[in-house]
Structure formats: structure tokens, C-alpha cells
Short mmCIF file of C-alpha atoms in Angstrom, two decimals:
data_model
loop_
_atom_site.label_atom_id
_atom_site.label_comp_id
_atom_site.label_asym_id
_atom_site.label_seq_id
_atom_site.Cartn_x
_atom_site.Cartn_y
_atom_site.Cartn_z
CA UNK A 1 28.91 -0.57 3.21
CA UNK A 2 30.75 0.63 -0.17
CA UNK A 3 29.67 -0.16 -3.73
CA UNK A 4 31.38 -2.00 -6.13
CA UNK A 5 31.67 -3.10 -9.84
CA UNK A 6 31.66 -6.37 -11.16
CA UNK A 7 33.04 -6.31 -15.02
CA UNK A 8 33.73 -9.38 -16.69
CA UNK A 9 35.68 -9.34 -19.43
CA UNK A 10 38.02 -12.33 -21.52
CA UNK A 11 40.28 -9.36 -22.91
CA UNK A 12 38.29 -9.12 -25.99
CA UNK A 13 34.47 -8.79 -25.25
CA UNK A 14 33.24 -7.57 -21.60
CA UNK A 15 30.16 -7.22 -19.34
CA UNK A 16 30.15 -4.09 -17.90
CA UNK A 17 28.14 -3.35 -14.56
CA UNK A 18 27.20 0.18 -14.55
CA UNK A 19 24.97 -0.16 -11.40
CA UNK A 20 27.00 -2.21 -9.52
CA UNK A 21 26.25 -3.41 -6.33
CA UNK A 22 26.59 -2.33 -2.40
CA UNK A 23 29.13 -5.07 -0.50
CA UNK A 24 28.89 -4.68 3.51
CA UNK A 25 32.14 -6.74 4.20
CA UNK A 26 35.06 -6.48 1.74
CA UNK A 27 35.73 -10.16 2.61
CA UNK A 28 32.55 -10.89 0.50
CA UNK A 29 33.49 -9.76 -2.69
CA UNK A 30 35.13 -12.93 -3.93
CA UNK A 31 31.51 -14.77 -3.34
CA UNK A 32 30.17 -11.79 -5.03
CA UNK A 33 32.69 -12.18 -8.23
CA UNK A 34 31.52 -15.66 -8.45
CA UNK A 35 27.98 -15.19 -8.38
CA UNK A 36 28.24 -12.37 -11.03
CA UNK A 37 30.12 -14.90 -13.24
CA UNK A 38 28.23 -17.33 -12.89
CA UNK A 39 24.84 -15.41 -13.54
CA UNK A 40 27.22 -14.02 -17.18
CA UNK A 41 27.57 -17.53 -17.62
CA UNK A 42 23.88 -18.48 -17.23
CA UNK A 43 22.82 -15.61 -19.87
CA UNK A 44 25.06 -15.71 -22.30
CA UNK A 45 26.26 -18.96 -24.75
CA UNK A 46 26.10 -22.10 -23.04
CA UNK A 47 28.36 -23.34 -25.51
CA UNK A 48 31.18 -20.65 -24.73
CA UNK A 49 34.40 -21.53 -23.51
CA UNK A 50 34.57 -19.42 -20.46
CA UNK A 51 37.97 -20.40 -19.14
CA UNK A 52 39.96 -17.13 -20.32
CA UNK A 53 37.12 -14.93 -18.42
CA UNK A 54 37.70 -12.84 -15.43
CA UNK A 55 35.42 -10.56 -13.35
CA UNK A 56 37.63 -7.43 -12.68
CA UNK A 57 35.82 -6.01 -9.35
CA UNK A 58 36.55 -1.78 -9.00
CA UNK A 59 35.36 0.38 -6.08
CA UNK A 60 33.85 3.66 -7.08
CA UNK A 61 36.89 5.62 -7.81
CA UNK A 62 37.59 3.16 -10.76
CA UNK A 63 40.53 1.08 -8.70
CA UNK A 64 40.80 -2.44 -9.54
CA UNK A 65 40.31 -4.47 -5.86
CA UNK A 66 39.93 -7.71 -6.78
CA UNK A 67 40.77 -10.25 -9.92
CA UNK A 68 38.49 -13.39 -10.18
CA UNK A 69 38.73 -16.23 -12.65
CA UNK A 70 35.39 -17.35 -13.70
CA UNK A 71 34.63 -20.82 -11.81
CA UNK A 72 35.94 -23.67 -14.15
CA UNK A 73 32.35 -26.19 -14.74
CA UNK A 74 33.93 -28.93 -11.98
CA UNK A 75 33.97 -26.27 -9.41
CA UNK A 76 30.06 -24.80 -10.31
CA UNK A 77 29.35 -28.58 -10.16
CA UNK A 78 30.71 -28.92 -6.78
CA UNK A 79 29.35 -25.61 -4.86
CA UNK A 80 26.17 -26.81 -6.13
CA UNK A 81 26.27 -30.42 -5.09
CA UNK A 82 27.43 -28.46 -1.49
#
């Protein structure tokens, strides 16, 4: 299991996770990403246009490993009708 961190950031404000969080498979950490933006999206502005957002997911040596675009509203619609 190796720990990650999940920053989100639109290129002008950012979320940093200084914790982070322990990911078993590395095939996870797209489902991760998602659930860490969507959770940003929850506690922050609902009126916020989130489209230009991206979690930036780093291991603990501070390489980038994975690039997610925050889910557009149609897709958080659909993995909850799911």
C-alpha cells in the first residue's frame, strides 16, 4: 500500500492535501481523484464553475502520477443514478 496526495487546483486557487491518503492498488486512484473532487465540490461554492479544476494526484516523493478533471455535473448525476 503507498500513500498519495490528492491536490486540486484550477491554476489559480488549490486544495492542498497534506495528509493524504494510503491507496492499496494503483488502479484505484482515478476513483480516488473523483471522490476527492467531488467531496471539494460538496464544501466549497455550489455556485462555482468547476469545469477548469483538476485533482493533481503525487506519491510521496512529490511526482505527479495521475491528472484528473473534476467530474462535469452530467457525469456526478449519472454515477449517482448508478
Amino acid at each position: 500500500m503507498a500513500r498519495y496526495r490528492f491536490h486540486c487546483t484550477n491554476g489559480h486557487e488549490c486544495v492542498l492535501d497534506v495528509e493524504g491518503a494510503d491507496v492499496r492498488a494503483p488502479a484505484r486512484l482515478a476513483s480516488r481523484a473523483r471522490q476527492v473532487a467531488r467531496t471539494v465540490m460538496r464544501s466549497l461554492d455550489d455556485g462555482a464553475d468547476w469545469s477548469g479544476w483538476r485533482v493533481t494526484v503525487h506519491d510521496l516523493k512529490g511526482r505527479r502520477v495521475l491528472l484528473q478533471p473534476f467530474p462535469s455535473a452530467q457525469e456526478d448525476r449519472a454515477s449517482l443514478a448508478a
